[in-house]
Tab-separated table of N, CA, C and O and ligand atoms in Angstrom:
chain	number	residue	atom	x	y	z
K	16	UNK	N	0.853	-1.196	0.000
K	16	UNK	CA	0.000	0.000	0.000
K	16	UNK	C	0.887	1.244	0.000
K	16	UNK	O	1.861	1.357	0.744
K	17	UNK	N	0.437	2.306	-1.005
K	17	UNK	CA	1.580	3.299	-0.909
K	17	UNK	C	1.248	4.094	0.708
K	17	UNK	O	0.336	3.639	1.399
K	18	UNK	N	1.857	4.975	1.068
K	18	UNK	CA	2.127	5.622	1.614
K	18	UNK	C	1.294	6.752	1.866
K	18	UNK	O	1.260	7.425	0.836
K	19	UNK	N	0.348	7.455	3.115
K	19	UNK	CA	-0.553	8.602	3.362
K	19	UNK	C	-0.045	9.797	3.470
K	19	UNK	O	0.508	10.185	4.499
K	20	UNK	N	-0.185	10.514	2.394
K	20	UNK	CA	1.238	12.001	1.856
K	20	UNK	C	-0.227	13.121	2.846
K	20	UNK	O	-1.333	13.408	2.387
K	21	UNK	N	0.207	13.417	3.912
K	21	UNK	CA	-1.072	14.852	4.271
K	21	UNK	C	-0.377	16.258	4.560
K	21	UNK	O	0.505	16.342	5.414
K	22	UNK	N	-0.760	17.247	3.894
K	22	UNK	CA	-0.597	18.440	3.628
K	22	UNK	C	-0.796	19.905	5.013
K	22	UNK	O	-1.823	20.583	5.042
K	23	UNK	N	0.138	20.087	5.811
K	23	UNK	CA	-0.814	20.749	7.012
K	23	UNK	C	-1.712	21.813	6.791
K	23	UNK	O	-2.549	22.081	7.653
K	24	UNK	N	-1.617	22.641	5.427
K	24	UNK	CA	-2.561	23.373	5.159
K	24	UNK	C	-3.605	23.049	3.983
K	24	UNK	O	-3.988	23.954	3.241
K	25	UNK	N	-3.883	22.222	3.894
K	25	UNK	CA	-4.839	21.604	3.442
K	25	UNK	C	-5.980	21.233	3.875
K	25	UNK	O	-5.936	20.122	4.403
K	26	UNK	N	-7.247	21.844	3.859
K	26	UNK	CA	-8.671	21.765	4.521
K	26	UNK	C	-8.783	20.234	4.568
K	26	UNK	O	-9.310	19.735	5.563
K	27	UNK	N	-8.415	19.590	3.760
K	27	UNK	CA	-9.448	17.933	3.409
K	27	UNK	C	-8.034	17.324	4.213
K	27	UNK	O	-8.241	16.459	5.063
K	28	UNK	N	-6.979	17.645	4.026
K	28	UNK	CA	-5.978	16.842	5.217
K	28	UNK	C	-6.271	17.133	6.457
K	28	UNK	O	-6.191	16.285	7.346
K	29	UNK	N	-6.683	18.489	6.691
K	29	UNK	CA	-6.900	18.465	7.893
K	29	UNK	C	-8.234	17.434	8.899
K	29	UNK	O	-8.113	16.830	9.964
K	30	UNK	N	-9.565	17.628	7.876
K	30	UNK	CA	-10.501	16.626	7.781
K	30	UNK	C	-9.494	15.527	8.525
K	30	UNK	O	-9.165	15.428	9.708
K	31	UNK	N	-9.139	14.735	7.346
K	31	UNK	CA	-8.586	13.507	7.411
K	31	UNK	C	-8.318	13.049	9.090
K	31	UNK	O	-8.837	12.227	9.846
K	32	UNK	N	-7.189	14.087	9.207
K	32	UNK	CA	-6.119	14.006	10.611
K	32	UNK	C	-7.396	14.346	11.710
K	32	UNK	O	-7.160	14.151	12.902
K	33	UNK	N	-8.562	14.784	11.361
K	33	UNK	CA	-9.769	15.156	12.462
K	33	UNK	C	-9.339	16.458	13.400
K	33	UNK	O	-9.668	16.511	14.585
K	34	UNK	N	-8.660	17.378	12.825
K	34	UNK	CA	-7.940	18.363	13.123
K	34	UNK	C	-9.405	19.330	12.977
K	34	UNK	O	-9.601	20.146	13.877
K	35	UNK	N	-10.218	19.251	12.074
K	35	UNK	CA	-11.234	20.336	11.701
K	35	UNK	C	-12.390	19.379	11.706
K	35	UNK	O	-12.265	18.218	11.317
K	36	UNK	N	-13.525	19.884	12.156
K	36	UNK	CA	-14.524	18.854	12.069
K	36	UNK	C	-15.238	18.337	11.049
K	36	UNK	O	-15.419	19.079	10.084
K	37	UNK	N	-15.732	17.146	11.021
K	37	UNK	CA	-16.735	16.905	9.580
K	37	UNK	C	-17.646	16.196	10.087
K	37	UNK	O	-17.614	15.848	11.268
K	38	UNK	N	-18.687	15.846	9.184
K	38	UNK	CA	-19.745	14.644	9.182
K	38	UNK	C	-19.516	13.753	8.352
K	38	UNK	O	-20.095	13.654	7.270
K	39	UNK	N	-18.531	12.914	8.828
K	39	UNK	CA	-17.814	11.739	8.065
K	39	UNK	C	-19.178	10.324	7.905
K	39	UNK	O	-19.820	9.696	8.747
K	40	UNK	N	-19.156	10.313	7.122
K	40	UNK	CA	-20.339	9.211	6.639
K	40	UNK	C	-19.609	7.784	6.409
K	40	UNK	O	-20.061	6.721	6.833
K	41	UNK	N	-18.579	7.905	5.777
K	41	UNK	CA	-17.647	6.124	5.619
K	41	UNK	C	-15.730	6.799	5.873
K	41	UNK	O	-15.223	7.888	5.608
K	42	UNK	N	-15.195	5.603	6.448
K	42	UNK	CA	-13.529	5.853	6.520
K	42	UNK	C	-13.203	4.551	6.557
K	42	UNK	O	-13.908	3.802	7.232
K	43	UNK	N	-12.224	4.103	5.934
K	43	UNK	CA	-11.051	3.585	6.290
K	43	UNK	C	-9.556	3.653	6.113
K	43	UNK	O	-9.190	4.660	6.720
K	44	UNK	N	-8.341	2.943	5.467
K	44	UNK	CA	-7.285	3.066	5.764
K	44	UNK	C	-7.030	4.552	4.789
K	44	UNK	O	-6.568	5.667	5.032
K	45	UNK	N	-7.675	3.790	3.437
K	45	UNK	CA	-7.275	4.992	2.354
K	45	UNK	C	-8.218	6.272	2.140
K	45	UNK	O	-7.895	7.302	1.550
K	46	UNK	N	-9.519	5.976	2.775
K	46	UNK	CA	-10.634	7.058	2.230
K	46	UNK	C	-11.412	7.524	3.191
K	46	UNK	O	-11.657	7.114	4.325
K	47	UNK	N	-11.845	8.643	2.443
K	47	UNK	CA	-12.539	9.044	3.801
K	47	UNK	C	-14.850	9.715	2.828
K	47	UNK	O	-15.235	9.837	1.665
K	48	UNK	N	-15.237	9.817	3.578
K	48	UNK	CA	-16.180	10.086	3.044
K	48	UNK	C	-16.688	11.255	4.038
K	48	UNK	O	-16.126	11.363	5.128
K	49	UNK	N	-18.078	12.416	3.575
K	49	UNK	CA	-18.152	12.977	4.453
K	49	UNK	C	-19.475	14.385	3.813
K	49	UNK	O	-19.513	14.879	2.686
K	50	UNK	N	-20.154	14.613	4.694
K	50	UNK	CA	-21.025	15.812	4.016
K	50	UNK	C	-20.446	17.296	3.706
K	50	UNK	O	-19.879	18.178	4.349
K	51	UNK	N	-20.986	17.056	2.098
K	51	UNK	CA	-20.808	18.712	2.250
K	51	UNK	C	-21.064	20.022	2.968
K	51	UNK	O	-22.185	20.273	3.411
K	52	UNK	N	-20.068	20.846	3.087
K	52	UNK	CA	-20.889	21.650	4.214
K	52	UNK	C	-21.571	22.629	3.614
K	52	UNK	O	-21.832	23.562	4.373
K	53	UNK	N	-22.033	22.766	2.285
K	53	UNK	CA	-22.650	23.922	1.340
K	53	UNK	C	-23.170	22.800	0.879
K	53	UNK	O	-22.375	22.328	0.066
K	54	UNK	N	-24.147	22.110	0.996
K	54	UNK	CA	-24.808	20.934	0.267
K	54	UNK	C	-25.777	21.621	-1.047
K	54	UNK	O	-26.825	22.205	-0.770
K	55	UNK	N	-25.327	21.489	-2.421
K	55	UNK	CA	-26.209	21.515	-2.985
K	55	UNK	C	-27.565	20.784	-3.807
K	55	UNK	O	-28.298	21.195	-4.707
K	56	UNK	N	-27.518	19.736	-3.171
K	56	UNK	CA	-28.925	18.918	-3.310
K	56	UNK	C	-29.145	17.918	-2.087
K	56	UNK	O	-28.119	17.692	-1.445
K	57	UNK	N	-30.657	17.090	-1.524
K	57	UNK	CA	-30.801	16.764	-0.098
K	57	UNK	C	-28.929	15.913	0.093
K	57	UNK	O	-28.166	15.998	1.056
K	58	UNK	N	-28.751	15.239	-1.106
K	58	UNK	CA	-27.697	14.202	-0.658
K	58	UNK	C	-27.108	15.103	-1.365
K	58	UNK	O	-27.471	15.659	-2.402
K	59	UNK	N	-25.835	15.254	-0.512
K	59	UNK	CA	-24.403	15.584	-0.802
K	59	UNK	C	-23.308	15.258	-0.347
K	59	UNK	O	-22.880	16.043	0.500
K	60	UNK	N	-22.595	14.294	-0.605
K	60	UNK	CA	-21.008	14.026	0.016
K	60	UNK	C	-19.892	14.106	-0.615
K	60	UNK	O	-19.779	14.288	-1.828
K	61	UNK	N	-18.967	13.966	0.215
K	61	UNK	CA	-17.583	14.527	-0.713
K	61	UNK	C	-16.481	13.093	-0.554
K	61	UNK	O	-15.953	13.126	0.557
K	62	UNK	N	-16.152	12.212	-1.156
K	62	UNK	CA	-15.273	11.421	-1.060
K	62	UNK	C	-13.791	11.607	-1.366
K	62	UNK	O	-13.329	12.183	-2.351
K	63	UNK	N	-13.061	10.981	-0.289
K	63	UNK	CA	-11.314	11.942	-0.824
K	63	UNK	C	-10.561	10.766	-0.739
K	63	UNK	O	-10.894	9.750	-0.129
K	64	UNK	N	-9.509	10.949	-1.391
K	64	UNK	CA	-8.569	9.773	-0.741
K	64	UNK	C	-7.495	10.403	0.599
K	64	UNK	O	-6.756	11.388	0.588
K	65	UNK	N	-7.715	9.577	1.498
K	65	UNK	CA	-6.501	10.303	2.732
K	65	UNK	C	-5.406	10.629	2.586
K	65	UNK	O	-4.878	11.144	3.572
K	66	UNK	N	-4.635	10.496	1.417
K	66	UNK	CA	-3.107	10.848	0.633
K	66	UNK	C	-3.871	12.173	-0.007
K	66	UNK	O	-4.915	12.373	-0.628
K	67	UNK	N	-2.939	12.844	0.415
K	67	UNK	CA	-2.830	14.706	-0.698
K	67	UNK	C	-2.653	14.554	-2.102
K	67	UNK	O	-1.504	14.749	-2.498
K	68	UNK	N	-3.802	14.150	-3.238
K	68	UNK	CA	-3.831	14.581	-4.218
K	68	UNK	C	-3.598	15.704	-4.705
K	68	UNK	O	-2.370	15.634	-4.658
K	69	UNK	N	-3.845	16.899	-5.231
K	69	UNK	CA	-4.206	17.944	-5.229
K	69	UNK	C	-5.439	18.133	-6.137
K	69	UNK	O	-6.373	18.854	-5.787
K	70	UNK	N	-5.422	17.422	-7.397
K	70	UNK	CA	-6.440	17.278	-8.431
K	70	UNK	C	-5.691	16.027	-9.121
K	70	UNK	O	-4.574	15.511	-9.080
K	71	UNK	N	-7.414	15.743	-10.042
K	71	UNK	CA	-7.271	14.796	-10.372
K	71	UNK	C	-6.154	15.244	-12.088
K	71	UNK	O	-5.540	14.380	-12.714
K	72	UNK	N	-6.177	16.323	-12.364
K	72	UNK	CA	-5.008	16.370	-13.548
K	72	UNK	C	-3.271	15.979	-12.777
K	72	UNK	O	-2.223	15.924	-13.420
K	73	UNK	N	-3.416	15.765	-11.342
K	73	UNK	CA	-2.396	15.505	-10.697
K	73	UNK	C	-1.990	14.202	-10.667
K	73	UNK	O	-0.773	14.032	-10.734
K	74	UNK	N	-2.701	13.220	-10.583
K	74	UNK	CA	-2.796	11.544	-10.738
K	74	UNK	C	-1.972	10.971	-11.638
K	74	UNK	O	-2.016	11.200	-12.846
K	75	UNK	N	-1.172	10.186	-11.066
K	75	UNK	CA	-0.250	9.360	-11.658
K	75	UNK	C	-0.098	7.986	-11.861
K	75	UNK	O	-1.068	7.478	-11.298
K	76	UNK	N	0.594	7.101	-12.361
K	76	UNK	CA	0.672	5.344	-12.316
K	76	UNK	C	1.155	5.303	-11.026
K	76	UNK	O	2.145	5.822	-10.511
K	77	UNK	N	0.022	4.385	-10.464
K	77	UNK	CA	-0.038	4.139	-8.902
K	77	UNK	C	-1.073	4.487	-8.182
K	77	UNK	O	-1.391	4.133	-7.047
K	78	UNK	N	-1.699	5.382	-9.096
K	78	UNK	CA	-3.304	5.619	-8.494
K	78	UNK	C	-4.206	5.304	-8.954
K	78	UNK	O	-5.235	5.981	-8.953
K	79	UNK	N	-4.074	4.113	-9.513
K	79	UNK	CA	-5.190	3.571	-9.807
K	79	UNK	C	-5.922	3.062	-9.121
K	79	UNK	O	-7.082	3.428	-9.310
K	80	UNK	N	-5.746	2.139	-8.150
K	80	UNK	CA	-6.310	1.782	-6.892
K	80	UNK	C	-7.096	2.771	-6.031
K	80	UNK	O	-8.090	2.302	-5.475
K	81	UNK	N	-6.778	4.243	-5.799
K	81	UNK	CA	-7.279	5.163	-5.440
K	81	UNK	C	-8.472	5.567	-5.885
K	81	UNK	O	-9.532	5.625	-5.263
K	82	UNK	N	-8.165	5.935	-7.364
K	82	UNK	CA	-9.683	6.543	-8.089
K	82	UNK	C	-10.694	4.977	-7.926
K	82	UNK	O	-11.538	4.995	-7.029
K	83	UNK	N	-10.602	3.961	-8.607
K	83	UNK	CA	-11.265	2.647	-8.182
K	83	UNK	C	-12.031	2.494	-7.142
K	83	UNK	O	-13.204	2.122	-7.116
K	84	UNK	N	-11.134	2.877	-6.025
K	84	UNK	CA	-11.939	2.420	-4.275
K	84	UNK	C	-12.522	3.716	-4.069
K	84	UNK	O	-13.240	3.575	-3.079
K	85	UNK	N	-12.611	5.071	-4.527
K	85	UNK	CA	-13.556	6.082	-4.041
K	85	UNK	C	-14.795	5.898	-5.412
K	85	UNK	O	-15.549	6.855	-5.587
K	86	UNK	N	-14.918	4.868	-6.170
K	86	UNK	CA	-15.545	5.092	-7.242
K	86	UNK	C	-16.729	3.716	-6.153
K	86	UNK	O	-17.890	3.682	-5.747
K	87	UNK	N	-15.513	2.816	-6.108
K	87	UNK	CA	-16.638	1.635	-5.033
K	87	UNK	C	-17.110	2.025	-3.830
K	87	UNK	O	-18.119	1.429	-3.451
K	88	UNK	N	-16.560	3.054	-2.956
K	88	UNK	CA	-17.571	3.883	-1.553
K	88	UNK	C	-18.484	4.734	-2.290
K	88	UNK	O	-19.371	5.319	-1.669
K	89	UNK	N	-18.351	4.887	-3.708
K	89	UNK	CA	-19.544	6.085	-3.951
K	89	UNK	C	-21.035	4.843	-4.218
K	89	UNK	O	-22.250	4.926	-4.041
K	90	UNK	N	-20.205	3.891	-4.661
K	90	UNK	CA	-21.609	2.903	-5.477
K	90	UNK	C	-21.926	2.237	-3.738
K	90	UNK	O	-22.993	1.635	-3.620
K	91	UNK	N	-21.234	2.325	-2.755
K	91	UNK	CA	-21.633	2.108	-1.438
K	91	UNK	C	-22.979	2.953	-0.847
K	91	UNK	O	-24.056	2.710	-0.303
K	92	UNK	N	-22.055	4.303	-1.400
K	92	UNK	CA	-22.830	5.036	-0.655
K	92	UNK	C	-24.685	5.860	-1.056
K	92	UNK	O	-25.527	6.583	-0.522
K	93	UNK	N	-24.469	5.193	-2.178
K	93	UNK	CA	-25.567	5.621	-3.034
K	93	UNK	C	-26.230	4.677	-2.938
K	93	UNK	O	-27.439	4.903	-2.992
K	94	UNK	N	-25.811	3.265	-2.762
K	94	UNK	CA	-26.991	2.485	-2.328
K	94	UNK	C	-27.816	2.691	-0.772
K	94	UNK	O	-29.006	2.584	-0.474
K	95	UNK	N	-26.574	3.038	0.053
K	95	UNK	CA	-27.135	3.450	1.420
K	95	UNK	C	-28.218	4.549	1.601
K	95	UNK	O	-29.154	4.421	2.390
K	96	UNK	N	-28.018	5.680	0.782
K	96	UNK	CA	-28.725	6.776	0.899
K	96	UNK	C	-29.673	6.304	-0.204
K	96	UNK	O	-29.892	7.336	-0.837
K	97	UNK	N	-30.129	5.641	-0.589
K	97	UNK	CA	-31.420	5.212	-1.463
K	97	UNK	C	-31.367	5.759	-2.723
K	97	UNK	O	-32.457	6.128	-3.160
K	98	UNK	N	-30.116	5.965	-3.649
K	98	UNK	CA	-30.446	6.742	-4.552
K	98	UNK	C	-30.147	5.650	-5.783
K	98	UNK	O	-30.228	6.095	-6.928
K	99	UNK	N	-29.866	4.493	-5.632
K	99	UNK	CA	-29.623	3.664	-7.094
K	99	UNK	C	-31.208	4.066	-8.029
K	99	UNK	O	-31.166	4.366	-9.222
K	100	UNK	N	-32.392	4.008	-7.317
K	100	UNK	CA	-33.148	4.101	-8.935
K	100	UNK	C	-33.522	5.630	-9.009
K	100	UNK	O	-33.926	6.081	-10.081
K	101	UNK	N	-33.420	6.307	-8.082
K	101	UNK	CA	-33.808	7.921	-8.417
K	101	UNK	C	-32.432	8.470	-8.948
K	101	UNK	O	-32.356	9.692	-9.077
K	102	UNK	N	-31.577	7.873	-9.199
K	102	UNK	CA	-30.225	8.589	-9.602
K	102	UNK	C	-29.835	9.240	-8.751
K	102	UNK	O	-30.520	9.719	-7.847
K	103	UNK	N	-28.036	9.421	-8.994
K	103	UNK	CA	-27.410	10.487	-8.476
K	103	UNK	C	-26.165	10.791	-9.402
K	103	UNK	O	-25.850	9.983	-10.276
K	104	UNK	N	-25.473	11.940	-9.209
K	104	UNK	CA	-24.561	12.736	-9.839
K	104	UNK	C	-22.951	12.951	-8.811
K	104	UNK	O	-22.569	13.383	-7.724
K	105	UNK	N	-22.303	12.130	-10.408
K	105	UNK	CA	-20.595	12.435	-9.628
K	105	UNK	C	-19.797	13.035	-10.143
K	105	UNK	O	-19.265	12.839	-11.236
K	106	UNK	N	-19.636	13.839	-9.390
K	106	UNK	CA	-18.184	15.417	-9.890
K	106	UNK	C	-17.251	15.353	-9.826
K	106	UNK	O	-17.073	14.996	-8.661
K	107	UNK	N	-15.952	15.481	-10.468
K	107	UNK	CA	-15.118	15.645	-10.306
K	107	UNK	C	-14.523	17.557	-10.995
K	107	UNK	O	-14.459	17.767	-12.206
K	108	UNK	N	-14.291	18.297	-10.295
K	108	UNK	CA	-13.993	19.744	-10.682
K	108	UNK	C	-12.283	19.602	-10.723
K	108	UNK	O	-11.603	19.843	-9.725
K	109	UNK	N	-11.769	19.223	-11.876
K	109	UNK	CA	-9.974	19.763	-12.119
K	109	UNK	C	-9.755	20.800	-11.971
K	109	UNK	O	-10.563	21.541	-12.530
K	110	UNK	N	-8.547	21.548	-11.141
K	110	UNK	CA	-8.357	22.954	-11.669
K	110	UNK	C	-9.049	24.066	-11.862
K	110	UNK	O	-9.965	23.897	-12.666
K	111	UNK	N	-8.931	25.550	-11.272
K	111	UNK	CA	-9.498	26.160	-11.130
K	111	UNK	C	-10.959	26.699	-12.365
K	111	UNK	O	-12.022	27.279	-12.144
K	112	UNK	N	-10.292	26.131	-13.721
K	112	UNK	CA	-11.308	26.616	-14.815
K	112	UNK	C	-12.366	25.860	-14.545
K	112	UNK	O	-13.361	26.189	-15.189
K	113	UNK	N	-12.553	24.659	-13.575
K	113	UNK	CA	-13.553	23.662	-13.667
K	113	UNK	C	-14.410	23.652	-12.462
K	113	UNK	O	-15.488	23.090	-12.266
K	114	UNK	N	-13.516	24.574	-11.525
K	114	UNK	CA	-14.728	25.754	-10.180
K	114	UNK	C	-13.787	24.847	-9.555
K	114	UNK	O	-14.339	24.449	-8.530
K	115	UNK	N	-12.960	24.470	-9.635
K	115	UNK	CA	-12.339	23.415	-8.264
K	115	UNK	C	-11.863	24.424	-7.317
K	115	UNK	O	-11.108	25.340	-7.645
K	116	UNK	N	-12.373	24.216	-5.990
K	116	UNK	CA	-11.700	25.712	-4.776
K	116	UNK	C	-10.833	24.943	-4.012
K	116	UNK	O	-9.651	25.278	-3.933
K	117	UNK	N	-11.326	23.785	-3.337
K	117	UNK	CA	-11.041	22.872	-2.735
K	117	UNK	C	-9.459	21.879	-2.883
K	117	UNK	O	-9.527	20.669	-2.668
K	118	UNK	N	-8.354	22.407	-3.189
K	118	UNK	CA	-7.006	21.290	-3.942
K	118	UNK	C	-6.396	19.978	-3.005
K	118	UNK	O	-5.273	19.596	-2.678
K	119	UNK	N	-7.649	19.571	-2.796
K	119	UNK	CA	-7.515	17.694	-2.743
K	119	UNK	C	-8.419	17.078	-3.154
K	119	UNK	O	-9.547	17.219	-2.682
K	120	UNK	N	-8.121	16.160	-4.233
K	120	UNK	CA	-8.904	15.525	-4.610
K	120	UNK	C	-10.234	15.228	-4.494
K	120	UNK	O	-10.111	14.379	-3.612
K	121	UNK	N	-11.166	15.262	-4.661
K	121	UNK	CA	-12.740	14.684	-3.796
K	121	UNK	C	-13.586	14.894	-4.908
K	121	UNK	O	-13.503	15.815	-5.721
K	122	UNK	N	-14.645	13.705	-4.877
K	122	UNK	CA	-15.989	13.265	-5.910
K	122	UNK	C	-16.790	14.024	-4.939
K	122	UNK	O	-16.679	14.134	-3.718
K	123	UNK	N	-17.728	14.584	-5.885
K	123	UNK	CA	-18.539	15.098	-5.090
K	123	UNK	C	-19.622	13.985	-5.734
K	123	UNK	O	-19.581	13.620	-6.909
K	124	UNK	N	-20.551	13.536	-4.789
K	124	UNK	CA	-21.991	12.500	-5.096
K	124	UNK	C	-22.813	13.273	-4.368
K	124	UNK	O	-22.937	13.439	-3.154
K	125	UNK	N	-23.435	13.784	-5.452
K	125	UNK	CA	-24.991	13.911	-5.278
K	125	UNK	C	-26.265	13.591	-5.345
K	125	UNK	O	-26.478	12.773	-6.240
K	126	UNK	N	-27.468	14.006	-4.578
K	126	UNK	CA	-28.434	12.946	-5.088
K	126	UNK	C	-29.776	13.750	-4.641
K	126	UNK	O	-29.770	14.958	-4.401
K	127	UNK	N	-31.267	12.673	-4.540
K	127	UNK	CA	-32.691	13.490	-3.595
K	127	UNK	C	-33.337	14.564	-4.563
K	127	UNK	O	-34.486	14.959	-4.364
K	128	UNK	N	-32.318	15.172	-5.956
K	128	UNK	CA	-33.563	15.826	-6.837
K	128	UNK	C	-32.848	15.456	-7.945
K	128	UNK	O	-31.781	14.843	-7.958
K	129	UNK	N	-33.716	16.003	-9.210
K	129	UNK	CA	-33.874	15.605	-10.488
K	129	UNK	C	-32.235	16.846	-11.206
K	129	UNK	O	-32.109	18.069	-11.161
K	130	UNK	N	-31.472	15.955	-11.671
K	130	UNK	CA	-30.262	16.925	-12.229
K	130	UNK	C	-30.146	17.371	-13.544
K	130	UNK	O	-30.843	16.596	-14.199
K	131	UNK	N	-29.604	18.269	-14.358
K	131	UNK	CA	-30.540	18.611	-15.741
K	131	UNK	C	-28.548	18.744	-16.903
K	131	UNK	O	-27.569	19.434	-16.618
K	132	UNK	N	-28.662	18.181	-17.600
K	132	UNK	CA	-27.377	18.293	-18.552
K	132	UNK	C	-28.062	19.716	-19.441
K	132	UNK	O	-29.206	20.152	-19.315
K	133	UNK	N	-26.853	20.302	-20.444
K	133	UNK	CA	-25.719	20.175	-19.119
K	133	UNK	C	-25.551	20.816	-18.123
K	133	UNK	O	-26.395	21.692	-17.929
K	134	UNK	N	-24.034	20.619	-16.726
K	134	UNK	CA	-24.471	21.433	-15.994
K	134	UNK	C	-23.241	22.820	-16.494
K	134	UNK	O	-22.562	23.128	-17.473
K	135	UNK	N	-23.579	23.412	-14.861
K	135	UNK	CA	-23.263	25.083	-15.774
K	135	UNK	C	-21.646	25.307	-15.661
K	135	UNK	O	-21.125	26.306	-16.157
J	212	AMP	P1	-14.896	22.002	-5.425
J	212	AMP	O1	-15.497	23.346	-5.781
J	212	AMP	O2	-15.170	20.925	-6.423
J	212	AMP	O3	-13.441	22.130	-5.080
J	212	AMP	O4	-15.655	21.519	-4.124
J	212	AMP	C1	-15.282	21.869	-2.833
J	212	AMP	C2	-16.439	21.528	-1.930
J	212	AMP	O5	-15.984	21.491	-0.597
J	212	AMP	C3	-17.592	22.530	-1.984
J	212	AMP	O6	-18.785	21.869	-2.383
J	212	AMP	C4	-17.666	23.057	-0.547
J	212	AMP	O7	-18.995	23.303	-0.125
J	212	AMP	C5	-17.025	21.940	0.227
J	212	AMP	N1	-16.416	22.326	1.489
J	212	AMP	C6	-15.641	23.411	1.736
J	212	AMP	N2	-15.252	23.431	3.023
J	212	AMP	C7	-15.792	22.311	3.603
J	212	AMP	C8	-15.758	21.772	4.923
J	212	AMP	N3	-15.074	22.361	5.918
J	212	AMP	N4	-16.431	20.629	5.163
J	212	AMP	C9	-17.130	20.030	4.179
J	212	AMP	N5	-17.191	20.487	2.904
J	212	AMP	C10	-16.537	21.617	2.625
J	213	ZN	ZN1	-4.893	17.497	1.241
């Protein structure tokens, strides 16, 4: 297993380390899961990997395992929150042109209303 790289000024490392508070919904060695705190639809969570990505144009050979296992807590977590037949929506924002504010990695899964392509 590689190695947990965390950033001290990094909001989502800090998460991680439980340095700042969250509403962590799933964790284990590599991931962490957790509510948005600006939720924009009823379901909103943010899945990260506990290693300091920064974005996903950052990802290299060796992370494959990473994107994979936050792709399998999202199909976790969408069954938990009831959304397999009403749908839900997964984000990934690269880089600032793509609204990314946030520079660690994280899916955003959304869900609870009707989502409309494309988005803005
Ligand atoms: P993005 O714009 O894709 O980088 O998404 C960043 C997300 O992080 C936004 O949806 C914010 O509402 C969310 N966010 C910012 N600060 C926190 C926090 N302290 N806890 C939970 N979510 C946060
Ligand atoms: Zn980080």
């Amino acid at each position: 297993m590689s190695s947990i790289h965390q950033e001290n000024d990094c909001l989502f490392c800090n998460i991680v380390q439980k340095k700042i508070p969250a509403q962590i919904v799933y964790e284990d060695e590599t991931a962490l899961a957790f509510e948005d705190i600006s939720p924009q639809a009823p379901v909103h969570l943010l899945v990260i990997p506990k290693t300091h990505i920064p974005r996903l144009a950052d990802m290299t050979t060796g992370d494959e395992k990473t994107l994979t296992q936050l792709f399998m807590i999202i199909h976790k977590l969408a069954g938990e929150k009831d959304l397999m037949d009403s749908g839900f929506r997964t984000v990934i924002n690269s880089g600032e042109g793509a609204g990314q504010t946030v520079f660690h990695l994280h899916v955003h899964l959304m869900g609870g209303r009707p989502f409309h392509w494309p988005p803005g």
